[in-house]
Coordinates of C-alpha atoms in Angstrom, one line a residue:
Chain O
M11 CA -64.5 -112.8 -21.3
I12 CA -64.2 -110.3 -24.1
E13 CA -63.0 -111.4 -27.5
F14 CA -62.5 -109.2 -30.5
I15 CA -62.3 -111.4 -33.6
D16 CA -60.7 -109.7 -36.6
V17 CA -62.7 -106.6 -36.0
S18 CA -62.7 -103.8 -38.7
K19 CA -64.7 -100.6 -38.8
Q20 CA -65.2 -98.1 -41.5
F21 CA -66.9 -94.8 -41.1
N22 CA -68.5 -93.3 -44.1
R23 CA -69.1 -89.6 -43.8
K24 CA -70.1 -87.5 -46.8
G25 CA -68.7 -90.1 -49.2
V26 CA -65.3 -90.3 -47.5
T27 CA -64.5 -93.7 -46.0
T28 CA -62.1 -93.8 -43.1
D29 CA -60.8 -96.9 -41.4
A30 CA -61.3 -96.6 -37.7
L31 CA -60.3 -100.2 -36.9
K32 CA -58.3 -102.6 -39.0
N33 CA -58.4 -106.3 -38.2
V34 CA -58.2 -106.1 -34.5
S35 CA -58.1 -109.3 -32.6
L36 CA -57.8 -109.2 -28.8
K37 CA -58.8 -111.4 -25.9
V38 CA -59.5 -110.1 -22.5
E39 CA -59.4 -112.8 -19.8
P40 CA -62.0 -113.0 -17.0
G41 CA -61.0 -111.1 -13.9
E42 CA -58.1 -109.1 -15.4
I43 CA -57.7 -105.4 -15.9
F44 CA -56.9 -104.8 -19.5
G45 CA -55.7 -101.4 -20.8
I46 CA -55.8 -100.1 -24.3
V47 CA -53.5 -97.1 -24.9
G48 CA -53.2 -95.0 -28.0
F49 CA -53.1 -91.4 -29.1
S50 CA -56.5 -89.8 -29.9
G51 CA -57.8 -91.1 -33.2
A52 CA -56.0 -94.5 -32.7
G53 CA -59.4 -96.2 -32.6
K54 CA -59.5 -97.2 -29.0
S55 CA -62.7 -95.4 -28.3
T56 CA -64.4 -97.2 -31.2
L57 CA -63.1 -100.5 -30.0
I58 CA -64.3 -100.2 -26.5
R59 CA -67.8 -99.2 -27.7
M60 CA -68.0 -102.5 -29.6
V61 CA -68.1 -104.4 -26.4
N62 CA -71.5 -103.0 -25.4
R63 CA -72.6 -102.4 -29.0
L64 CA -72.6 -98.6 -29.0
E65 CA -70.7 -99.3 -32.2
S66 CA -71.0 -102.3 -34.5
P67 CA -68.1 -103.7 -36.5
T68 CA -68.2 -103.5 -40.3
T69 CA -66.6 -106.9 -40.4
G70 CA -65.5 -109.3 -37.7
D71 CA -67.2 -110.2 -34.4
V72 CA -67.1 -109.5 -30.7
K73 CA -67.9 -112.2 -28.2
I74 CA -68.9 -111.6 -24.7
A75 CA -68.5 -114.6 -22.4
G76 CA -68.5 -116.7 -25.5
Q77 CA -71.7 -115.1 -26.9
S78 CA -71.4 -113.6 -30.4
L79 CA -72.8 -110.1 -30.6
E80 CA -73.1 -110.3 -34.4
K81 CA -75.4 -113.3 -34.1
S82 CA -77.5 -111.8 -31.3
N83 CA -80.7 -109.8 -31.9
T84 CA -81.5 -106.4 -30.3
K85 CA -83.3 -108.0 -27.4
E86 CA -80.5 -110.4 -26.6
I87 CA -78.0 -107.6 -26.9
R88 CA -80.0 -105.6 -24.3
T89 CA -79.7 -108.6 -21.9
I90 CA -76.0 -108.9 -22.5
K91 CA -75.6 -105.1 -21.8
R92 CA -76.9 -105.7 -18.3
D93 CA -73.7 -107.6 -17.6
I94 CA -71.6 -104.7 -18.8
G95 CA -71.2 -101.5 -16.9
M96 CA -69.6 -98.4 -18.4
I97 CA -68.1 -95.2 -17.0
F98 CA -67.2 -92.2 -19.1
Q99 CA -64.7 -89.4 -19.3
H100 CA -67.4 -86.8 -18.9
F101 CA -69.4 -89.0 -16.5
N102 CA -72.6 -88.7 -18.5
L103 CA -74.9 -88.4 -15.5
L104 CA -78.4 -87.1 -15.6
D105 CA -78.2 -83.5 -14.3
S106 CA -81.9 -83.5 -13.6
K107 CA -81.8 -86.4 -11.2
T108 CA -80.4 -86.9 -7.8
V109 CA -77.3 -89.0 -7.1
Y110 CA -79.7 -91.7 -5.8
K111 CA -81.9 -91.7 -8.9
N112 CA -78.8 -91.7 -11.2
V113 CA -77.5 -94.9 -9.5
A114 CA -81.0 -96.4 -9.4
M115 CA -81.6 -95.8 -13.2
P116 CA -80.2 -99.1 -14.6
L117 CA -82.4 -101.0 -12.0
I118 CA -85.5 -98.9 -12.8
L119 CA -85.0 -99.7 -16.5
Q120 CA -85.1 -103.4 -15.6
G121 CA -88.2 -103.0 -13.4
V122 CA -86.5 -104.1 -10.2
D123 CA -88.8 -103.5 -7.2
K124 CA -88.4 -100.5 -5.0
G125 CA -87.1 -102.2 -1.9
E126 CA -84.4 -104.0 -3.8
I127 CA -83.4 -100.8 -5.6
D128 CA -83.2 -99.0 -2.2
R129 CA -81.0 -101.7 -0.7
R130 CA -78.7 -101.9 -3.7
V131 CA -78.3 -98.1 -4.2
T132 CA -77.5 -97.5 -0.5
E133 CA -75.0 -100.3 -0.6
L134 CA -73.3 -99.0 -3.7
L135 CA -73.2 -95.4 -2.5
D136 CA -71.5 -96.5 0.7
F137 CA -69.1 -98.6 -1.3
V138 CA -68.0 -95.6 -3.4
G139 CA -67.9 -93.4 -0.4
L140 CA -70.9 -91.2 -1.2
G141 CA -73.3 -92.5 1.4
D142 CA -74.2 -88.9 2.4
K143 CA -74.7 -87.5 -1.0
S144 CA -77.7 -89.5 -2.2
K145 CA -80.0 -86.4 -2.3
S146 CA -77.4 -84.2 -4.0
Y147 CA -77.6 -83.3 -7.7
P148 CA -74.6 -83.9 -10.0
D149 CA -73.8 -80.2 -10.3
E150 CA -73.2 -80.0 -6.6
L151 CA -70.4 -82.6 -6.8
S152 CA -66.7 -82.5 -7.7
G153 CA -65.3 -84.3 -10.7
G154 CA -64.1 -87.2 -8.6
Q155 CA -67.4 -87.5 -6.8
K156 CA -69.3 -87.5 -10.2
Q157 CA -67.1 -90.3 -11.4
R158 CA -67.9 -92.2 -8.2
V159 CA -71.5 -91.8 -9.0
G160 CA -70.8 -93.1 -12.5
I161 CA -69.0 -96.1 -11.0
A162 CA -71.9 -96.8 -8.6
R163 CA -74.3 -96.6 -11.5
A164 CA -72.2 -98.9 -13.7
L165 CA -72.1 -101.5 -10.9
A166 CA -75.8 -101.3 -10.1
T167 CA -76.8 -104.4 -12.1
N168 CA -73.9 -106.5 -10.8
P169 CA -72.1 -106.6 -14.1
K170 CA -69.3 -109.0 -15.0
I171 CA -67.5 -106.4 -17.1
L172 CA -66.7 -102.8 -16.5
L173 CA -65.7 -100.6 -19.4
C174 CA -63.8 -97.4 -18.6
D175 CA -63.7 -94.8 -21.4
E176 CA -60.9 -92.4 -20.4
A177 CA -62.5 -92.5 -16.9
T178 CA -59.8 -90.4 -15.3
S179 CA -58.8 -88.1 -18.1
A180 CA -60.9 -85.2 -16.8
L181 CA -59.7 -85.5 -13.3
D182 CA -56.7 -84.1 -11.4
P183 CA -53.8 -86.4 -10.5
E184 CA -54.8 -86.9 -6.9
T185 CA -58.4 -87.7 -7.8
T186 CA -57.2 -90.0 -10.6
T187 CA -55.2 -92.0 -8.1
Q188 CA -58.3 -92.4 -5.8
I189 CA -60.5 -93.4 -8.7
L190 CA -57.9 -95.9 -9.9
E191 CA -57.6 -97.4 -6.4
L192 CA -61.4 -97.7 -6.4
L193 CA -61.3 -99.5 -9.7
K194 CA -58.7 -101.9 -8.4
E195 CA -60.8 -102.6 -5.4
I196 CA -63.8 -103.3 -7.5
N197 CA -61.7 -105.7 -9.6
Q198 CA -60.4 -107.5 -6.5
T199 CA -63.6 -107.5 -4.5
Y200 CA -66.1 -108.4 -7.1
G201 CA -63.8 -110.1 -9.6
I202 CA -65.1 -107.8 -12.4
T203 CA -63.2 -107.8 -15.6
I204 CA -62.2 -104.3 -16.4
L205 CA -61.4 -103.0 -19.9
L206 CA -60.1 -99.5 -20.0
I207 CA -58.9 -97.1 -22.6
T208 CA -56.6 -94.2 -21.9
H209 CA -53.9 -92.1 -23.3
E210 CA -52.2 -91.9 -20.0
M211 CA -49.5 -94.6 -19.5
S212 CA -49.5 -93.9 -15.8
V213 CA -53.0 -95.3 -15.6
V214 CA -51.9 -98.5 -17.2
R215 CA -48.9 -98.8 -14.9
E216 CA -51.1 -98.2 -11.9
I217 CA -53.7 -100.8 -12.3
C218 CA -53.5 -102.9 -15.5
D219 CA -52.5 -106.5 -15.8
R220 CA -52.1 -106.5 -19.6
V221 CA -52.0 -103.8 -22.1
A222 CA -52.5 -103.3 -25.9
I223 CA -51.1 -100.3 -27.7
M224 CA -53.1 -99.1 -30.7
E225 CA -52.1 -96.9 -33.6
K226 CA -54.1 -96.0 -36.7
G227 CA -56.8 -98.5 -36.0
R228 CA -54.4 -101.4 -35.3
V229 CA -53.1 -103.1 -32.2
I230 CA -49.4 -102.8 -32.7
E231 CA -48.2 -104.2 -29.4
E232 CA -49.7 -106.4 -26.7
G233 CA -48.5 -108.0 -23.6
T234 CA -48.3 -107.9 -19.8
V235 CA -47.7 -104.5 -18.4
F236 CA -44.3 -105.7 -17.2
D237 CA -43.3 -106.8 -20.7
I238 CA -44.5 -103.7 -22.4
F239 CA -42.9 -101.4 -19.9
S240 CA -39.6 -103.2 -19.6
N241 CA -39.2 -103.9 -23.3
P242 CA -41.4 -101.9 -25.7
K243 CA -40.9 -102.9 -29.3
T244 CA -42.5 -100.3 -31.4
D245 CA -41.7 -96.6 -31.6
T246 CA -45.1 -95.7 -30.4
G247 CA -44.8 -98.2 -27.6
K248 CA -41.5 -96.7 -26.6
S249 CA -42.7 -93.2 -26.6
F250 CA -45.7 -94.2 -24.4
V251 CA -43.5 -96.0 -22.0
N252 CA -41.1 -93.1 -21.9
T253 CA -43.9 -90.8 -20.7
V254 CA -43.9 -92.5 -17.3
M255 CA -40.7 -94.5 -17.2
H256 CA -38.2 -91.8 -18.3
N257 CA -36.3 -94.5 -20.1
E258 CA -35.1 -92.3 -22.8
V259 CA -31.3 -91.9 -23.2
P260 CA -30.4 -88.6 -21.6
E261 CA -29.3 -85.8 -23.8
F262 CA -25.8 -85.7 -22.3
V263 CA -25.1 -89.4 -23.0
L264 CA -25.9 -88.8 -26.7
K265 CA -23.7 -85.8 -26.7
L266 CA -20.9 -87.8 -25.2
L267 CA -21.3 -90.3 -28.0
H268 CA -21.4 -87.7 -30.7
E269 CA -18.4 -85.7 -29.5
S270 CA -16.2 -88.6 -28.5
P271 CA -13.6 -89.4 -31.3
E272 CA -13.0 -93.0 -30.3
E273 CA -15.6 -95.8 -30.0
R274 CA -17.3 -96.0 -26.6
H275 CA -19.1 -98.9 -25.1
I276 CA -22.3 -97.6 -23.7
Y277 CA -25.1 -100.0 -22.8
R278 CA -28.5 -99.9 -21.3
L279 CA -29.0 -102.6 -18.7
N280 CA -32.4 -103.6 -17.5
F281 CA -32.5 -105.4 -14.2
V282 CA -35.6 -107.4 -13.5
D283 CA -36.9 -108.9 -10.4
D284 CA -34.2 -110.5 -8.2
S285 CA -31.4 -109.4 -10.4
A286 CA -32.2 -105.8 -9.6
G287 CA -30.8 -106.2 -6.2
E288 CA -27.7 -108.1 -7.2
P289 CA -24.4 -106.4 -7.4
V290 CA -23.9 -107.2 -11.0
L291 CA -21.8 -104.2 -11.9
S292 CA -19.2 -104.7 -9.1
Q293 CA -19.0 -108.4 -10.2
V294 CA -18.3 -107.3 -13.7
S295 CA -15.5 -105.0 -12.6
K296 CA -13.9 -107.8 -10.5
K297 CA -14.2 -110.5 -13.1
F298 CA -13.1 -108.6 -16.2
D299 CA -10.6 -106.0 -17.1
V300 CA -13.0 -103.2 -17.6
E301 CA -14.1 -100.2 -15.6
T302 CA -17.8 -99.5 -15.3
S303 CA -19.2 -96.0 -15.0
V304 CA -22.9 -95.5 -14.4
L305 CA -24.1 -92.6 -16.5
F306 CA -27.8 -92.7 -15.7
G307 CA -30.2 -94.9 -13.8
N308 CA -33.4 -95.4 -12.0
I309 CA -35.3 -98.3 -10.3
T310 CA -39.0 -98.4 -10.3
Q311 CA -41.7 -101.0 -9.5
L312 CA -43.9 -102.5 -12.2
Q313 CA -46.8 -104.6 -11.0
D314 CA -44.9 -105.0 -7.7
I315 CA -41.8 -106.2 -9.5
P316 CA -38.6 -104.1 -9.1
F317 CA -37.4 -102.9 -12.4
G318 CA -34.0 -101.2 -12.9
N319 CA -32.8 -99.2 -15.8
L320 CA -29.2 -98.2 -16.0
I321 CA -27.1 -96.7 -18.6
V322 CA -23.5 -97.8 -18.1
E323 CA -20.3 -97.3 -19.9
F324 CA -17.7 -100.1 -20.0
I325 CA -14.3 -98.7 -20.4
G326 CA -11.8 -101.3 -21.7
Q327 CA -10.7 -103.4 -24.6
G328 CA -13.4 -104.5 -27.2
R329 CA -12.7 -108.2 -26.4
E330 CA -13.1 -107.7 -22.7
V331 CA -16.4 -105.9 -23.3
A332 CA -17.6 -108.8 -25.4
S333 CA -17.0 -111.2 -22.6
V334 CA -18.8 -108.8 -20.2
L335 CA -21.8 -109.0 -22.5
S336 CA -21.8 -112.8 -22.6
Y337 CA -21.5 -112.7 -18.8
L338 CA -24.6 -110.5 -18.7
D339 CA -26.4 -113.0 -21.0
S340 CA -25.6 -115.8 -18.5
R341 CA -27.1 -113.7 -15.7
N342 CA -30.3 -113.1 -17.7
I343 CA -29.8 -109.4 -17.8
I344 CA -31.5 -107.6 -20.6
Y345 CA -29.1 -105.1 -22.3
S346 CA -28.9 -103.1 -25.4
E347 CA -26.2 -100.9 -26.9
V348 CA -26.8 -97.2 -26.9
T349 CA -25.9 -95.9 -30.3
R350 CA -25.7 -92.4 -31.6
D351 CA -29.1 -92.3 -33.0
A352 CA -30.6 -93.9 -30.0
R353 CA -33.8 -92.7 -28.4
Chain U
M24 CA -114.1 -45.3 -22.4
L25 CA -117.0 -46.9 -24.3
V26 CA -116.8 -50.3 -22.5
S27 CA -117.7 -51.3 -19.0
T28 CA -115.2 -52.9 -16.6
D29 CA -117.4 -56.1 -16.7
R30 CA -117.0 -56.3 -20.4
I31 CA -113.2 -56.0 -20.1
I32 CA -113.1 -58.7 -17.4
S33 CA -115.2 -61.1 -19.5
S34 CA -113.0 -60.5 -22.6
V35 CA -109.9 -61.1 -20.5
I36 CA -111.5 -64.4 -19.4
E37 CA -112.2 -65.2 -23.1
T38 CA -108.6 -64.6 -24.0
L39 CA -107.4 -66.8 -21.2
Q40 CA -109.8 -69.5 -22.3
M41 CA -108.7 -69.3 -25.9
V42 CA -105.0 -69.3 -25.0
S43 CA -105.1 -72.1 -22.4
I44 CA -107.3 -74.4 -24.4
S45 CA -105.5 -73.9 -27.7
F46 CA -102.2 -74.3 -25.8
I47 CA -103.2 -77.6 -24.3
F48 CA -104.3 -79.0 -27.7
S49 CA -101.2 -77.7 -29.3
I50 CA -99.0 -79.5 -26.8
V51 CA -101.0 -82.7 -27.2
I52 CA -100.3 -82.5 -30.9
G53 CA -97.0 -80.7 -31.0
L54 CA -95.1 -82.6 -28.3
P55 CA -95.4 -86.0 -29.9
L56 CA -94.6 -84.5 -33.3
G57 CA -91.5 -82.9 -31.8
I58 CA -90.4 -86.1 -30.3
L59 CA -91.0 -87.9 -33.6
L60 CA -88.9 -85.3 -35.4
Y61 CA -86.1 -85.8 -32.8
V62 CA -86.0 -89.6 -32.8
T63 CA -86.3 -90.0 -36.6
R64 CA -83.5 -87.6 -37.4
R65 CA -80.5 -89.2 -39.1
G66 CA -78.2 -90.8 -36.5
Q67 CA -80.8 -90.4 -33.7
I68 CA -82.5 -93.2 -31.7
L69 CA -84.7 -94.5 -34.5
D70 CA -82.9 -93.0 -37.5
Q71 CA -85.7 -92.9 -40.0
P72 CA -84.7 -90.2 -42.5
I73 CA -87.7 -90.7 -44.8
I74 CA -90.2 -90.1 -42.0
F75 CA -88.1 -87.2 -40.7
N76 CA -88.0 -85.5 -44.1
V77 CA -91.7 -85.8 -44.8
L78 CA -92.6 -84.5 -41.3
N79 CA -90.0 -81.8 -41.6
I80 CA -91.6 -80.5 -44.9
I81 CA -95.1 -80.6 -43.6
I82 CA -94.2 -78.7 -40.5
N83 CA -92.3 -76.1 -42.5
I84 CA -95.4 -75.6 -44.8
F85 CA -97.6 -74.9 -41.8
R86 CA -94.9 -72.7 -40.2
S87 CA -94.6 -70.6 -43.3
V88 CA -98.2 -69.5 -43.4
P89 CA -98.9 -66.3 -41.4
F90 CA -101.5 -66.7 -38.7
I91 CA -103.9 -64.2 -40.2
I92 CA -104.0 -66.3 -43.4
I93 CA -104.4 -69.6 -41.5
L94 CA -107.3 -67.9 -39.7
V95 CA -109.3 -67.3 -42.9
A96 CA -107.9 -70.1 -45.0
I97 CA -109.1 -72.9 -42.8
I98 CA -112.6 -71.5 -42.1
P99 CA -114.3 -74.6 -43.8
F100 CA -112.2 -76.9 -41.5
T101 CA -113.0 -74.8 -38.5
R102 CA -116.7 -75.0 -39.3
F103 CA -116.4 -78.7 -39.7
V104 CA -114.7 -79.1 -36.3
V105 CA -116.7 -76.7 -34.1
G106 CA -119.7 -76.0 -36.2
T107 CA -119.1 -72.3 -36.6
S108 CA -116.5 -69.9 -37.8
I109 CA -117.2 -67.0 -35.4
G110 CA -116.5 -66.8 -31.7
T111 CA -114.1 -68.1 -29.1
E112 CA -114.4 -71.8 -30.0
A113 CA -113.9 -71.0 -33.6
A114 CA -110.7 -69.1 -32.8
I115 CA -109.2 -72.1 -31.0
V116 CA -109.0 -74.2 -34.1
P117 CA -106.7 -72.0 -36.2
M118 CA -104.7 -71.2 -33.1
V119 CA -104.0 -74.9 -32.6
V120 CA -103.2 -75.3 -36.3
Y121 CA -100.8 -72.4 -35.9
A122 CA -99.2 -73.4 -32.6
A123 CA -98.9 -77.2 -32.8
P124 CA -96.2 -77.2 -35.6
Y125 CA -94.5 -74.4 -33.9
I126 CA -94.4 -76.3 -30.6
A127 CA -93.2 -79.4 -32.5
R128 CA -90.2 -77.4 -33.7
L129 CA -89.5 -76.0 -30.2
V130 CA -89.7 -79.5 -28.7
E131 CA -87.3 -80.8 -31.3
S132 CA -84.8 -78.0 -30.6
S133 CA -85.1 -78.6 -26.8
L134 CA -84.5 -82.3 -27.2
L135 CA -81.5 -81.8 -29.4
E136 CA -79.9 -79.8 -26.6
V137 CA -79.6 -83.0 -24.5
D138 CA -76.0 -84.1 -24.2
D139 CA -75.1 -87.0 -26.5
G140 CA -73.3 -88.5 -23.5
V141 CA -76.7 -89.0 -21.7
L142 CA -77.9 -90.9 -24.8
E143 CA -74.8 -93.0 -24.8
A144 CA -75.2 -93.8 -21.1
A145 CA -78.8 -94.8 -21.8
N146 CA -77.7 -97.0 -24.7
A147 CA -75.0 -98.6 -22.6
M148 CA -77.6 -99.5 -19.9
G149 CA -79.6 -101.2 -22.5
A150 CA -82.5 -98.8 -22.4
T151 CA -85.3 -99.3 -25.0
P152 CA -86.0 -96.3 -27.3
L153 CA -89.2 -95.5 -25.2
Q154 CA -87.2 -95.7 -22.0
T155 CA -84.5 -93.5 -23.5
I156 CA -87.1 -90.8 -24.3
V157 CA -89.1 -91.0 -21.1
R158 CA -86.4 -91.7 -18.5
F159 CA -83.5 -89.8 -20.0
V160 CA -84.2 -87.3 -22.8
L161 CA -87.5 -85.7 -21.5
P162 CA -86.3 -85.2 -17.9
E163 CA -83.0 -83.7 -19.1
A164 CA -84.8 -81.4 -21.5
L165 CA -87.6 -80.4 -19.2
S166 CA -86.2 -77.1 -18.1
S167 CA -85.5 -76.0 -21.7
L168 CA -89.0 -77.3 -22.8
V169 CA -90.6 -75.1 -20.2
I170 CA -88.8 -72.0 -21.6
N171 CA -89.8 -72.9 -25.1
F172 CA -93.4 -73.6 -24.1
T173 CA -93.4 -70.1 -22.5
I174 CA -92.4 -68.7 -25.9
A175 CA -95.2 -70.7 -27.5
I176 CA -97.9 -69.6 -25.1
I177 CA -96.9 -65.9 -25.6
G178 CA -97.2 -66.5 -29.3
L179 CA -100.7 -67.8 -28.7
V180 CA -101.6 -64.6 -26.7
G181 CA -100.6 -62.6 -29.8
A182 CA -102.5 -65.0 -32.0
S183 CA -105.6 -64.7 -29.8
A184 CA -105.5 -60.9 -30.2
M185 CA -105.4 -61.3 -33.9
A186 CA -108.3 -63.8 -33.9
G187 CA -110.3 -60.8 -32.5
A188 CA -110.1 -59.4 -36.0
V189 CA -112.5 -62.1 -37.3
G190 CA -114.8 -61.9 -34.3
G191 CA -112.9 -64.4 -32.2
G192 CA -113.8 -62.5 -29.0
G193 CA -111.3 -61.7 -26.2
V194 CA -109.1 -58.7 -25.5
G195 CA -108.1 -58.4 -29.2
D196 CA -111.7 -58.2 -30.3
L197 CA -112.3 -55.4 -27.8
A198 CA -109.3 -53.5 -29.1
I199 CA -110.4 -53.7 -32.7
T200 CA -114.1 -53.1 -32.3
Y201 CA -113.9 -50.3 -29.8
G202 CA -110.3 -49.0 -29.8
Y203 CA -109.8 -49.0 -33.5
Q204 CA -113.2 -48.9 -35.3
R205 CA -114.7 -46.4 -32.8
F206 CA -111.6 -44.4 -32.1
D207 CA -111.8 -45.2 -28.3
G208 CA -108.2 -44.4 -27.3
V209 CA -108.7 -45.4 -23.6
T210 CA -110.0 -48.9 -24.4
M211 CA -107.1 -49.3 -26.8
L212 CA -104.7 -48.3 -24.1
V213 CA -106.3 -50.6 -21.5
T214 CA -106.3 -53.6 -23.8
V215 CA -102.7 -53.0 -24.7
V216 CA -101.8 -52.8 -21.0
I217 CA -103.7 -56.0 -20.2
L218 CA -101.8 -57.8 -23.0
I219 CA -98.5 -56.5 -21.7
V220 CA -99.3 -57.6 -18.2
M221 CA -100.3 -61.1 -19.5
V222 CA -97.1 -61.5 -21.5
Q223 CA -94.9 -60.3 -18.6
G224 CA -96.7 -62.6 -16.2
L225 CA -96.4 -65.7 -18.4
Q226 CA -92.8 -65.0 -19.1
S227 CA -91.9 -64.6 -15.5
F228 CA -93.8 -67.6 -14.5
G229 CA -92.1 -69.7 -17.2
N230 CA -88.7 -68.4 -16.1
V231 CA -89.2 -69.3 -12.5
L232 CA -90.7 -72.7 -13.3
S233 CA -87.8 -73.5 -15.6
K234 CA -85.3 -72.5 -13.0
T235 CA -87.0 -74.6 -10.3
I236 CA -86.9 -77.6 -12.5
R237 CA -83.2 -77.1 -13.3
R238 CA -82.3 -76.9 -9.6
K239 CA -84.5 -79.9 -8.6

């Protein structure tokens, strides 16, 4: 649906050139919710703006439903934009217009007739739960309500793609949850492809199917939300995942490792899906001559799949521990040794 | 007092005519110029730095000449436009020459106040440059435009009084020919009071109007 092909972007301000994006290639499939996370300045904002041509790449191309933006002229791009709705962190509503007029605006621009506008705006305001606010002005609404107006406006032209630019970053946690639920509903009801950027990993966990992590203008990691959350590969990826998963090795475990004179066998075990419910640890104790001691653990759900994270110490001979590990391998349990410099 | 009440009333009407007519012409010329300044600015909707710079310099030149100089300097032009250089009509020409570039600047600054996010939303919706100005920028700037137009019209009241110095008619004329040249203190006082009332009235009206627009 959206395809970034080797996109690079340089900004030139006062003779100083900065690379905002470096050779980014990504593909967003139709109907999915794709999240891009990164710290501020990572380039995610520039990237999302390439989809509706608020920014243009220095090199590379962006394709929307197979259509190249680089090869399209201004008029064609305007037509493509009708298929792309966008919501913003600061809502970007017209303060001088009523809620009704704000939502109607994209239709007015296209010269849709009044009756049709009326039908569509009423339907949309009902959908976002603001049916009674059509005559209000944006400054009479709460942040969550403003974003609902933004969403209704973005959907006015029946777009195939919805871009969300930090859409919940200015909202409180409860409102954020409500808006995310609304976005999920939009995705499921209308099959709209959603591309969102955020610095909040909880947003990604809540609604995304796939996620890309950006750093310094590059995509450094990409995969399903489950893969990234259960097994982040880069340091930035890990630190993002840790913000919501609390996967970091607790301080006391590291202290244990540091202060203990002899070698200790401490492992992180990740249980996925069915294996999360299985009594693997008790099996290990029965089968092998080791004692297991759970130092830390939690079980969460990722995309409706149970995901367990345990930090376990195996107390026993090195050889026994080695056979425990091969047993874990045979059970498809992801594990990694916790070392002194672990994070 | 050396002047009759009728005379005062007729000069008030003259002043109002001068101010309102020159105000309308100044808006007709200044508003499009201000919009042009706004859209051609670097990084703005049309991004035409050359046009912007040329316009910018021309407007600065007009803006740097004091009104009293414009009044006499463009007499040949005034004569060409209205056929005379004395009287109410003749005062309107230099008043427009004075106020139009001023209004262009005020319009530019009002439009620049519009939140970039609104422009981004317009762009995301695929609005044409004309639609962006008409549907987004102008409505969002309207309240601020009204405040700035109030400033401009008050400037024109001051200019109209000065135009009295060259026989432009109106309240200013009265103040100079009677109050100043014939030492008639009462007339001077009355004209000053009239001007104060006018300015206060216009300012209050402008404030209320701007507030109403903001709320609506």
